[in-house]
């Protein structure tokens, strides 16, 4: 192995001599490079090979290449690149080839190889790398697309890109993304040919001998891909995606019209089709010749007309296709338009009226999903329509009796209305819902009670909640209870709550950190209490939380009544309890802390 390493170092000598001779590196720097290179070579030549060693090797060489570039720029020297940079690039490619042959399945390694070649190698070399990668990873459509895009955009070879897409489709005949990108590529190719022809004609050059078939210039290849793909991949979503791509190309008006007509003919029973057709009305100009209205008011009227046309299509859609999914599209559109900013009072009122009407109709037909009941109630509350909000909330809880969200919304309406029935409704909600999903309601009840009821009532709610909520959910409740106790009754109350809960597992670290912080905020902060809290916290989290141990040590060092002599014992206890990375983190933090006090 030593002979191989020596031989590879000797192979470097011509480029290193050139670097020194032309003044890019000093003799001392060349010696340092040789030493580092020897270490790196040893690691990739030994019997047991590790991927990280190859990555480190490549990274070092890339850093060296970039440093050479910067120094060339600084001294203005651009010669001898064949003897220096090309030699390094060739060597890095060899290392990448070895690594990618050993770890064939590592896509990230292949991608790193490609990134390197894009910056430093020739296009022909990169083409070979893509071929090698795709021979192994032919099951990944994204890699085929990447290779084809590079051939099209960087190598300017639409024929190579086309061949890659055709090969990819043999492996993945039902991949929508491949068809979409192939379709886009053919449209881009057509656009490029049309521009070329236009430039030649402007220059009054004879294009008779050049190959510009009329069918190709009209986008016939893209049309063939469209026709084939929609026969294989069914559904309006894919159809709409191709239409969206086609609309990016102005020359493809006929193709756009054909795809649009097919969409309406083939997918009448898909809400997405109706949604697309309706939204398209926003793009169609009402004025002949595309003249824009002159005043703000005229523009608002024009937008209002477009939205009316959209809603007319949606109204027809919900009659033709009276489903929850179709109403969802309609209401989503209304909400989007409503939330769009406008200075026109007329437009705002019209949008609100339209949105409310859509919600109401879907509700009457029992085609409103839970999340849209929530949106409706929030909209009504935002506009202070409390009576209507309560009606909707009642209807929502009747339709979705097992939904915590719906009960929360109903309670929110009652709270905003300052109703006397809030507490009764909380009780009713708990009677209907499963105990394991009620945590949000318990928190809402406690928060409402804090503002509306006495301390005794609120504490009774927290206690009731903790008896009903078990396991991991109770952790949040305990944190909220402790916070409330400190807010409402100060440190004395918080300590009493802590004492009552300190054996009721499970806990969060924050539960203990809160009580520690509350103690430290007192004028007479007692070290004996802090020790009690730290010791109790370490019983729960001493094996995983290195910060707790460090804070305990700092407290003993910094508190006026602390005992610095205890720190050694705390340190050794921590080393016994902490496991793995936590122990390493603790040692590092402790060393830094000690260094800071030297």
XYZ file of N, CA and C in Angstrom, residues 62 114 150 261 338 373 515 534:
24
model
N -11.515 20.031 -3.721
C -12.369 21.133 -4.189
C -11.934 22.444 -3.550
N -22.244 14.800 -9.645
C -22.813 15.608 -10.730
C -22.554 17.101 -10.502
N -30.857 18.727 -17.992
C -29.482 19.168 -18.224
C -29.150 19.089 -19.710
N -61.006 21.760 -24.137
C -62.250 21.115 -24.611
C -62.300 19.653 -24.156
N -62.798 36.694 -0.863
C -63.171 37.553 0.265
C -61.932 38.077 0.998
N -67.383 24.238 8.531
C -68.221 24.785 9.607
C -67.367 25.726 10.466
N -40.883 26.154 38.355
C -40.875 26.378 39.805
C -39.509 26.903 40.262
N -34.236 21.010 42.180
C -33.258 20.356 41.289
C -33.206 18.857 41.544
